[in-house]
CSV table of C-alpha atoms and ligand atoms in Angstrom, one decimal:
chain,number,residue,atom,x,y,z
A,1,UNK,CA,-25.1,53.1,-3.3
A,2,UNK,CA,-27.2,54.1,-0.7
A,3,UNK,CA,-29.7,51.0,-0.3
A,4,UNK,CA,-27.0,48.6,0.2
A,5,UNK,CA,-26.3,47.3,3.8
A,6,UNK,CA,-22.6,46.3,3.5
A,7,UNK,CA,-22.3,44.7,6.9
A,8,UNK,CA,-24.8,41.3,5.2
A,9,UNK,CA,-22.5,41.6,2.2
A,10,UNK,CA,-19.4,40.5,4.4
A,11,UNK,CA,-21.3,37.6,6.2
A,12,UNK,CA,-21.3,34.2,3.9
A,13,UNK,CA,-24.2,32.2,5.1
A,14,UNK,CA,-23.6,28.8,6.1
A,15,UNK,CA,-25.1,26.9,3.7
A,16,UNK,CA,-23.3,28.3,1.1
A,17,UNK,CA,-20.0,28.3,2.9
A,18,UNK,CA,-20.4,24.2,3.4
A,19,UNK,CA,-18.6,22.8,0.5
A,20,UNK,CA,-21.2,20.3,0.1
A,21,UNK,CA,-23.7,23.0,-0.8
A,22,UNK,CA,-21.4,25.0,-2.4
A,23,UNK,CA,-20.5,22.3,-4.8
A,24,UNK,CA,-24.0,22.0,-5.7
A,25,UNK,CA,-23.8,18.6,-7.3
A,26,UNK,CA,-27.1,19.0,-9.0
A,27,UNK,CA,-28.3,15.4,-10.2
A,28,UNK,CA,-27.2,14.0,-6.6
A,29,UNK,CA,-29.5,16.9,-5.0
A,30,UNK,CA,-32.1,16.1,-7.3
A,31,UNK,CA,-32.0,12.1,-6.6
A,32,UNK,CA,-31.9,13.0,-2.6
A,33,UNK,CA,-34.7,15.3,-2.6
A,34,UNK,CA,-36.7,12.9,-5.1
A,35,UNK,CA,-36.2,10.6,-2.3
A,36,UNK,CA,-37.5,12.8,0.5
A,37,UNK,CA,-40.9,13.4,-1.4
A,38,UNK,CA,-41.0,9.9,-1.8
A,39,UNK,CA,-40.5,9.5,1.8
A,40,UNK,CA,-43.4,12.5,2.7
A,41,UNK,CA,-46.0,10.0,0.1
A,42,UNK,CA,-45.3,7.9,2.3
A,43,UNK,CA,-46.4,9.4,5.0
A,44,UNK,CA,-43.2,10.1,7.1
A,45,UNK,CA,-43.0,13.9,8.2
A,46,UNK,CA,-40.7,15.3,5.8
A,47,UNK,CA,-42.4,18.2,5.6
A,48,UNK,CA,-43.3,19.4,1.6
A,49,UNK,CA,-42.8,23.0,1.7
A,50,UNK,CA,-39.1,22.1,2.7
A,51,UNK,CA,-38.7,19.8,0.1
A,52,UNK,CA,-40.0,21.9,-2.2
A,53,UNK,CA,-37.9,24.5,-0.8
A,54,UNK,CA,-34.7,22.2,-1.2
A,55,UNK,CA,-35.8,21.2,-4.7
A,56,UNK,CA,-35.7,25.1,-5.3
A,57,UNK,CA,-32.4,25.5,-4.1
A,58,UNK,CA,-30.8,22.4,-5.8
A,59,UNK,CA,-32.3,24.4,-9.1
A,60,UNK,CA,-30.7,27.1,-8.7
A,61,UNK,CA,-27.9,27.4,-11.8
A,62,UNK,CA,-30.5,26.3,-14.1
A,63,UNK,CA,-30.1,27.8,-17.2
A,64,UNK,CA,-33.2,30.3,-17.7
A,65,UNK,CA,-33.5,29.5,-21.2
A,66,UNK,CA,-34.1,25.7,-19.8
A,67,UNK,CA,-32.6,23.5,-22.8
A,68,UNK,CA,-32.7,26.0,-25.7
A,69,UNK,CA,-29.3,26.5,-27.4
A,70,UNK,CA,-27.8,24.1,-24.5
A,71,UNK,CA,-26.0,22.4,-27.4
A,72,UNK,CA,-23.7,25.7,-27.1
A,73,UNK,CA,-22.4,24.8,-24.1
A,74,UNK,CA,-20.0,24.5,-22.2
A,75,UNK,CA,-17.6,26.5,-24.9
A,76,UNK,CA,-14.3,26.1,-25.0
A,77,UNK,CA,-12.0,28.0,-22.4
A,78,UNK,CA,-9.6,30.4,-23.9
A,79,UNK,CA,-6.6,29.9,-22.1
A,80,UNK,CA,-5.3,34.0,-22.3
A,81,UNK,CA,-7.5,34.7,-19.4
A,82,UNK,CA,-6.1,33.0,-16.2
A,83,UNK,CA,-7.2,34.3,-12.6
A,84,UNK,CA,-2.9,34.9,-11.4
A,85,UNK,CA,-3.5,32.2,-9.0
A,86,UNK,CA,-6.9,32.5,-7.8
A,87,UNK,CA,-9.4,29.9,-7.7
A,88,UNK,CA,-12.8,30.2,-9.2
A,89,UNK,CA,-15.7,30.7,-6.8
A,90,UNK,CA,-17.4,27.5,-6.2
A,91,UNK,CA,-20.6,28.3,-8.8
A,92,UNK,CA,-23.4,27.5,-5.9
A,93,UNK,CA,-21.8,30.9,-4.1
A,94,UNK,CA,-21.7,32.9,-7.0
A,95,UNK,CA,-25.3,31.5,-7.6
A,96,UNK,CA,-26.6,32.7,-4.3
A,97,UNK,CA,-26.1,35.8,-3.9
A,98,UNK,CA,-26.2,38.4,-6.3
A,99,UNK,CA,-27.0,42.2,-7.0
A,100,UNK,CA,-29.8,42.8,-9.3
A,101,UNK,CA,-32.2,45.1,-8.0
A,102,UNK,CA,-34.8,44.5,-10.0
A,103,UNK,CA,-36.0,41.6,-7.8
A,104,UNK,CA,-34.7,42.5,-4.6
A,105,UNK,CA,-31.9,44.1,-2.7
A,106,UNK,CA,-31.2,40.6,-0.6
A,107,UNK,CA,-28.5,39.6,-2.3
A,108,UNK,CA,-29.3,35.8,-0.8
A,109,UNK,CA,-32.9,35.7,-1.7
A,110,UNK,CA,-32.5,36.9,-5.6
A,111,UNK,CA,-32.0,33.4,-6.9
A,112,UNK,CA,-35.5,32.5,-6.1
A,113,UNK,CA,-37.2,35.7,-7.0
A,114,UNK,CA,-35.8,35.4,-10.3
A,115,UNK,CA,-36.2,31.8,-11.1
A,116,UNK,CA,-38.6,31.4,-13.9
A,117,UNK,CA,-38.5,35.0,-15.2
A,118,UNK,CA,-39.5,34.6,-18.8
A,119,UNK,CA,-36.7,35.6,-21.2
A,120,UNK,CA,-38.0,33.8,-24.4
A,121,UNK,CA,-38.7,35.5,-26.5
A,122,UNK,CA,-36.3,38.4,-26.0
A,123,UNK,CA,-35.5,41.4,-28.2
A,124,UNK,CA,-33.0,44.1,-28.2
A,125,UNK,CA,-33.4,47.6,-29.9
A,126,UNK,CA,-29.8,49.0,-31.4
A,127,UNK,CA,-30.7,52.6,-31.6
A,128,UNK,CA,-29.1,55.8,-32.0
A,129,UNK,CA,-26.3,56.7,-33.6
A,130,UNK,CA,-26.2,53.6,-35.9
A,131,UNK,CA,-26.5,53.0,-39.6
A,132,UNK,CA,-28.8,50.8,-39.6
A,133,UNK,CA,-31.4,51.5,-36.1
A,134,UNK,CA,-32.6,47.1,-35.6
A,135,UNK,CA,-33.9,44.8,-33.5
A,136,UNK,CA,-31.2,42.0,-32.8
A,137,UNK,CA,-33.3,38.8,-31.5
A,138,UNK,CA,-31.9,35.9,-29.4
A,139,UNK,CA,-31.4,33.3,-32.3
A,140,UNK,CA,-28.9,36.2,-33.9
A,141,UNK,CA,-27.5,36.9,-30.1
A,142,UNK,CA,-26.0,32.9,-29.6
A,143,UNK,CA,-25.5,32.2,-32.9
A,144,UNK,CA,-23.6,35.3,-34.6
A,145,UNK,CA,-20.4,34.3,-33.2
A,146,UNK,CA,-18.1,31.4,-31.7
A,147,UNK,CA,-18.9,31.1,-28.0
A,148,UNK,CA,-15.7,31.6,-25.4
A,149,UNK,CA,-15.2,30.5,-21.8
A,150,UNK,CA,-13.0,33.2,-20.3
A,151,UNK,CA,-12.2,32.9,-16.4
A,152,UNK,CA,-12.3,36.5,-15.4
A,153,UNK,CA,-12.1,38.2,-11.9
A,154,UNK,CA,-15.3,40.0,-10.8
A,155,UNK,CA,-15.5,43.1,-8.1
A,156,UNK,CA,-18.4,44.7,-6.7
A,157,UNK,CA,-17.8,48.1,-4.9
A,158,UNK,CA,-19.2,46.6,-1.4
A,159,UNK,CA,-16.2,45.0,-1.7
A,160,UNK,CA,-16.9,41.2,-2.2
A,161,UNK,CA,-14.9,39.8,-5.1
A,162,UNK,CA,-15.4,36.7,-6.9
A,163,UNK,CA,-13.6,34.3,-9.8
A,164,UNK,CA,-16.2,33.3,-12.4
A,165,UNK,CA,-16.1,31.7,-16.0
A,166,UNK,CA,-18.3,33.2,-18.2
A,167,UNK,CA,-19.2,31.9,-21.7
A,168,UNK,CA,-19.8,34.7,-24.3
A,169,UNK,CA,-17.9,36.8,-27.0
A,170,UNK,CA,-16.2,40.3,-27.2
A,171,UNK,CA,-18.7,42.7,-27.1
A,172,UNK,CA,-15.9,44.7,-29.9
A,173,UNK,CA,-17.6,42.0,-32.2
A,174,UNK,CA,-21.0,42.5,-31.7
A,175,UNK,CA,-20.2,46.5,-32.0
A,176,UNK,CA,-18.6,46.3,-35.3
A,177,UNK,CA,-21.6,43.9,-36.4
A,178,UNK,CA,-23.8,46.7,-35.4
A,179,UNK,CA,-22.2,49.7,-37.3
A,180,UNK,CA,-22.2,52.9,-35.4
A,181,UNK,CA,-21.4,56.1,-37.0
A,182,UNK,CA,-18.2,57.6,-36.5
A,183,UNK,CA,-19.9,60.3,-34.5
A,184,UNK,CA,-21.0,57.9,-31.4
A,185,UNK,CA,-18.3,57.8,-28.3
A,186,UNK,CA,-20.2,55.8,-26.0
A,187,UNK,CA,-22.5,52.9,-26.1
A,188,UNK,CA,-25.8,52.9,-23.9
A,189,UNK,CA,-27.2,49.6,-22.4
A,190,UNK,CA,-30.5,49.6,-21.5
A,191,UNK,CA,-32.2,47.3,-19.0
A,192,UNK,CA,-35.3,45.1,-18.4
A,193,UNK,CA,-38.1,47.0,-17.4
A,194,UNK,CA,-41.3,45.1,-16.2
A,195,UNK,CA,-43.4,45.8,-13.4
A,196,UNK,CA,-45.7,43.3,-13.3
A,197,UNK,CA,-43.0,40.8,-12.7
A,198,UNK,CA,-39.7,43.0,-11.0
A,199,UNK,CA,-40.9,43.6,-7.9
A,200,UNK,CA,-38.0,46.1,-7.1
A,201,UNK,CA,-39.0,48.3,-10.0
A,202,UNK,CA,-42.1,49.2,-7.5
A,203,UNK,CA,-40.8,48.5,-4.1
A,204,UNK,CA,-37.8,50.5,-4.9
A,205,UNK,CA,-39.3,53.6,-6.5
A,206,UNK,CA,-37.0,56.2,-6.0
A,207,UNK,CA,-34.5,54.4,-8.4
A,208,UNK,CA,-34.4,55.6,-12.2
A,209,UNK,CA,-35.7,52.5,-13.7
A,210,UNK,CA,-34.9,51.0,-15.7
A,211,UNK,CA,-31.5,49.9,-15.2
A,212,UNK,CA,-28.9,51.5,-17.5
A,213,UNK,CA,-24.9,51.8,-18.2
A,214,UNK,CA,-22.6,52.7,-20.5
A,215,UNK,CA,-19.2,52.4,-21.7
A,216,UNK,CA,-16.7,55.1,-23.8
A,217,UNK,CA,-16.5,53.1,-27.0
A,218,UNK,CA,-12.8,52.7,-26.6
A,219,UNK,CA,-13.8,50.6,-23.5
A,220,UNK,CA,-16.2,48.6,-25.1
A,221,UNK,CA,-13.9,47.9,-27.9
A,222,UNK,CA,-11.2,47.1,-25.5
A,223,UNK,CA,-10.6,42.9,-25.5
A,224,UNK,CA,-11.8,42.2,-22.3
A,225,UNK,CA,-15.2,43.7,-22.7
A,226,UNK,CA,-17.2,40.9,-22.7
A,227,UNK,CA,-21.0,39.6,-23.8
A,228,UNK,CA,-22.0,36.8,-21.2
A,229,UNK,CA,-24.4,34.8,-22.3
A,230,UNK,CA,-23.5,31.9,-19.6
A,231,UNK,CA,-21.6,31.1,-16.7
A,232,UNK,CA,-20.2,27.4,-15.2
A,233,UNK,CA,-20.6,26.0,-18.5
A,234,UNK,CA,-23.9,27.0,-19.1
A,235,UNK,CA,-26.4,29.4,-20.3
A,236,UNK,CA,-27.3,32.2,-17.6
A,237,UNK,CA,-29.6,31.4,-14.6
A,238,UNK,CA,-31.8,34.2,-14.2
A,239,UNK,CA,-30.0,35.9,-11.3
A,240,UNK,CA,-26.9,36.4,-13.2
A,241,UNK,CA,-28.6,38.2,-16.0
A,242,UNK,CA,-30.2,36.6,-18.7
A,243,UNK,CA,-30.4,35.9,-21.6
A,244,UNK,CA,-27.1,38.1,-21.6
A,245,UNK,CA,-25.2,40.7,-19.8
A,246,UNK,CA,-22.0,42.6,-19.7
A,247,UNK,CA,-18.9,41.7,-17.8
A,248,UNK,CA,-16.3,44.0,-17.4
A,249,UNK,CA,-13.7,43.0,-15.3
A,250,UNK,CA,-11.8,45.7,-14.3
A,251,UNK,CA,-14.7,48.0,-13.3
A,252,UNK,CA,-17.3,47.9,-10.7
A,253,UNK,CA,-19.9,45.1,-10.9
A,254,UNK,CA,-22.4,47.0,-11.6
A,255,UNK,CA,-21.0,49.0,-15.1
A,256,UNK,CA,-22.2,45.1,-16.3
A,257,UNK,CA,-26.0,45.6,-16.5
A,258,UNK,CA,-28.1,42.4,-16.7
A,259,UNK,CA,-30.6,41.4,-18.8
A,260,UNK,CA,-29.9,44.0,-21.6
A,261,UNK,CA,-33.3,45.0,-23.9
A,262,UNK,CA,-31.5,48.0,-25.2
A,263,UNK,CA,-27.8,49.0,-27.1
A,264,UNK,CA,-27.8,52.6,-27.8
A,265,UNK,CA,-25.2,54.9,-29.8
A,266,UNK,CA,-24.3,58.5,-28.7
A,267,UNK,CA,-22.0,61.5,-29.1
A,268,UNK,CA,-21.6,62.3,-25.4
A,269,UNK,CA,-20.7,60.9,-22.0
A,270,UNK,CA,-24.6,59.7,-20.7
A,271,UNK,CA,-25.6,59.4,-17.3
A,272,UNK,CA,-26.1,56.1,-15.5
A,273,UNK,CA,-28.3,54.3,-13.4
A,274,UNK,CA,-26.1,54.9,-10.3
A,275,UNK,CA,-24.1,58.0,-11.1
A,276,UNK,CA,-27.7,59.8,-11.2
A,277,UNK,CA,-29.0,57.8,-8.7
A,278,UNK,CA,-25.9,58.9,-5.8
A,279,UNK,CA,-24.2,61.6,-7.4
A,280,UNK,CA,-21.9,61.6,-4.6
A,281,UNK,CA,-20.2,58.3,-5.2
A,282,UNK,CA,-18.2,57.0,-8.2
A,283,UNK,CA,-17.7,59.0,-11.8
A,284,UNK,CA,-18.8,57.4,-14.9
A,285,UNK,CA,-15.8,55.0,-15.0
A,286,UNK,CA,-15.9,53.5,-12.0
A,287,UNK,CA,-12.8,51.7,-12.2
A,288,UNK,CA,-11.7,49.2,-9.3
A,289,UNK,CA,-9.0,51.2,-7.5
A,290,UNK,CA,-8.0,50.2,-4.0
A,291,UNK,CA,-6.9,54.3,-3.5
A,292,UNK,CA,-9.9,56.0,-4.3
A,293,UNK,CA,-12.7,55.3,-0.9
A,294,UNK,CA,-16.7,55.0,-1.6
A,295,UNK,CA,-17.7,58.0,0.6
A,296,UNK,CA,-18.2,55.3,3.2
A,297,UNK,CA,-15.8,52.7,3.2
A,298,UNK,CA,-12.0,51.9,1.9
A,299,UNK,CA,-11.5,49.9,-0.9
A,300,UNK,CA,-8.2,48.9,-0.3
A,301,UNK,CA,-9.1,45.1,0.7
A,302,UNK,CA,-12.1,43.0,-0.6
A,303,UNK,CA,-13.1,39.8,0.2
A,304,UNK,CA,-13.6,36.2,-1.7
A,305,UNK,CA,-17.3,35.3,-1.8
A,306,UNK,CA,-16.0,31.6,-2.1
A,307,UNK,CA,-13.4,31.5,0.5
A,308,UNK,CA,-14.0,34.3,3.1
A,309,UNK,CA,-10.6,35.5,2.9
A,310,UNK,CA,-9.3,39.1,2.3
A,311,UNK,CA,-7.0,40.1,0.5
A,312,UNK,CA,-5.9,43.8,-0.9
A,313,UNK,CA,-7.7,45.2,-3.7
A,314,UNK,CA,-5.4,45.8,-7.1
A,315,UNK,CA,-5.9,48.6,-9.7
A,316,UNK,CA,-8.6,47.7,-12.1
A,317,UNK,CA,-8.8,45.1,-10.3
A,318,UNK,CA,-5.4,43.3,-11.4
A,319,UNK,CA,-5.9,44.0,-15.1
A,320,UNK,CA,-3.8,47.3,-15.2
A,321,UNK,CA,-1.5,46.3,-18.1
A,322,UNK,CA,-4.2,45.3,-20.1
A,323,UNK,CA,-6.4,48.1,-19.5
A,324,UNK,CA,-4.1,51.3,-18.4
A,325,UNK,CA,-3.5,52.5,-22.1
A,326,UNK,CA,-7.3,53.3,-22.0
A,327,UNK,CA,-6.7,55.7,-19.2
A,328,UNK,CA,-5.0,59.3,-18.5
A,329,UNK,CA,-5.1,58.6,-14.7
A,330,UNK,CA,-8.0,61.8,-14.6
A,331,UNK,CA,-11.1,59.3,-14.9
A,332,UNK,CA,-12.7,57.6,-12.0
B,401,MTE,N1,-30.0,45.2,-14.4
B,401,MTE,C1,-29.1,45.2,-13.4
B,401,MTE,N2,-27.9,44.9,-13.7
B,401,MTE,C2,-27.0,44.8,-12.6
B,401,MTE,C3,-27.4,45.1,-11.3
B,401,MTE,C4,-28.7,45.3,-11.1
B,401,MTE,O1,-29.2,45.6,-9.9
B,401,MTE,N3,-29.6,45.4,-12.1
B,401,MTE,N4,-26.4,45.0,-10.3
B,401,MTE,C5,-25.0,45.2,-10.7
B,401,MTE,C6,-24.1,45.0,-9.6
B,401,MTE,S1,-24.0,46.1,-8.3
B,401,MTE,C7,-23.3,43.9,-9.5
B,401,MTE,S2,-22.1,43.7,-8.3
B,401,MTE,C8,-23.4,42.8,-10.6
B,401,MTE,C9,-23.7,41.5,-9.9
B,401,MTE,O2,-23.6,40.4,-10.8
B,401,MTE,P1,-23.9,38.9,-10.3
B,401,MTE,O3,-25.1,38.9,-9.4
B,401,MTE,O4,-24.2,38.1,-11.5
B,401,MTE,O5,-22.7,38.5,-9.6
B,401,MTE,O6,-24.5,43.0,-11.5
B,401,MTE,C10,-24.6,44.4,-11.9
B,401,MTE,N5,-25.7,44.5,-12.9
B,402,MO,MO1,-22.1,45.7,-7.2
C-alpha cells in the first residue's frame, strides 16, 4: 500500500498506551471534564479548546447511530469463537487508530474526522447477479437476524494486530436472504462515496474511489465471514465502519470494507480497491500468511496494538483449520 508509513504504525502513542486512557471509562471522563468546564465558567484557566478537545476524545466509541437500535446491544457472546489465549484490545486503542482512508491516512487522527458522519438514513443497493436487484435499508439490516458477539482476531498487512468483539451475524445469512443466481462466484462490496464530507476522497485522488472488495462466494459463505454492525458492546463508532462493515478474520484488514452502500453479484473474480490500486502487492485473496513478504516488509511477526508486544504471525492468521478447506495452497 504505497501511502502508508509503517514506521507511525509500530509506535503506540502514549495516551493510548496509559491504561487509564485506554480503558476509557466513559461516564467518569464525562463527569471529569464536566467538571473542568465548570471550573473555566468559573474563570480558572482551563483552557476550552482543551476541554473540548478532551470531551472529544472521551466520545470517542460512541455509537454513530447515537441511541437508535441501542436496545440491540450488547448481544450475546457466542462462545465458539475464543482468541487461543489472547486478550482483547483495550477498546480505547482499537478506537484510536484506524485505517479508513476516506478521512485520512493518520491512523490516530481518524476518530475525530469521522465523528458525526451522518449514516442515518443509509441504503444499500444488492445488484447484479441476483433474483431479485433491491435496496436493503437499515431497519431490515439490524433487525433481519439475531445479533452475535464473536471475539475474533484482526490483522492488518502493516503488521499491527489486534483482538476485538464484534456484534453482527454471518454474512452466509444475509447472502442466502438475498438470492443470487447460481451463475454469481463472488460478491462485490461497494463503499461510501461522498466528497463533500470524505476529505480523503479529494485529498487522496489518485485512489479508485470509492472503496471496494470482494470475496469468492465460498468465502463469504464460509462461518466466519462476518456482518459487524458493532464492536465493545455497541453499535459502530464511525471510525470502525458504520452503520456496518465486513470482518474477516483470516485475511488482511482491509478485504473488510467499511461503511458498505453497495452488495453486488458477479460471474468473475473483480478487481479491488488495492489490488488495482498497487498491482505489485497482494492477489485478490490476501490471506494472512507469515511466508509470503509485502514487497517491502516480512510478515512473519506482527505486533498487539493493545500491548506493544510481538509475536510471530500464524497462517490465516491462526484460523487455518477452519478456513484451509477453502484453499488449494495456489491463492494469495
Ligand atoms: N471503506 C474502507 N474500508 C476499509 C479501509 C478503508 O480505508 N476504507 N481500510 C481497511 C484496512 S487497511 C483495515 S486494516 C481495516 C481497519 O479497520 P479498523 O480501523 O476498524 O480497525 O479497515 C479496512 N476497511
Ligand atoms: Mo490494513
Amino acid at each position: 500500500m504505497t501511502a502508508i508509513r509503517i514506521e507511525p504504525g509500530w509506535r503506540l502513542p502514549e495516551r493510548l498506551a496509559s491504561p487509564e486512557s485506554v480503558y476509557l471509562d466513559r461516564r467518569r471522563l464525562l463527569s471529569a471534564f464536566g467538571l473542568g468546564a465548570l471550573t473555566a465558567g468559573l474563570g480558572s484557566a482551563w483552557p476550552a479548546a482543551a476541554a473540548a478537545r478532551a470531551a472529544d476524545r472521551a466520545r470517542i466509541s460512541e455509537p454513530a447511530l447515537g441511541e437508535r437500535y441501542a436496545e440491540l446491544f450488547p448481544a450475546e457472546r457466542n462462545p465458539t469463537y475464543a482468541l487461543g489465549g489472547r486478550r482483547t484490545t483495550p477498546e480505547g486503542a482499537a478506537a484510536g487508530y484506524n485505517n479508513f482512508y476516506e478521512f485520512t491516512t493518520d491512523k490516530e487522527r481518524v476518530w475525530e474526522l469521522a465523528q458525526g458522519h451522518p449514516v442515518d438514513p443509509w441504503s444499500i443497493r444488492v445488484t447484479g447477479l441476483v433474483k431479485k436487484p433491491r435496496t436493503l435499508g437499515l431497519e431490515e439490516l439490524f433487525k433481519l437476524f439475531p445479533l452475535e458477539e464473536r471475539l475474533y482476531r484482526f490483522r492488518c498487512v502493516e503488521r499491527w494486530a489486534m483482538q476485538v468483539p464484534w456484534t453482527g451475524f454471518p454474512l452466509r445469512r444475509l447472502i442466502e436472504r438475498l438470492e443470487p443466481l447460481s451463475s454469481a462466484s463472488h460478491v462485490r462490496f461497494v463503499s461510501i462515496l461522498d466528497k463533500s464530507r470524505l476529505p480523503g476522497q479529494t485529498a487522496y485522488a489518485w485512489y479508485p474511489w470509492p472503496y471496494y472488495e470482494a470475496l469468492r462466494l465460498d468465502e463469504a459463505m464460509h462461518d466466519l465471514a462476518f456482518v459487524a454492525l458493532g464492536v465493545y458492546g455497541h453499535a459502530l463508532p464511525m471510525q470502525h465502519g458504520a452503520p456496518w462493515r465486513l470482518a474477516i478474520p483470516w485475511k488482511y484488514g482491509y478485504k473488510g470494507p467499511k461503511s458498505v452502500v453497495e452488495i453486488e453479484f458477479v460471474d468473475r473474480e473483480p478487481g479491488t480497491f488495492w489490488n488495482e490500486a498497487s498491482p505489485t502487492e497482494y492477489g485478490f485473496f490476501s490471506n494472512v500468511n507469515p511466508d509470503r513478504p509485502h514487497p517491502r516488509w516480512s510478515q512473519a511477526a506482527e505486533r498487539d496494538i493493545g500491548t506493544g508486544e510481538s509475536r510471530p504471525t500464524l497462517l490465516y492468521n491462526g484460523y487455518a483449520a477452519e478456513v484451509g478447506e477453502l484453499y488449494t495452497g495456489r491463492e494469495f
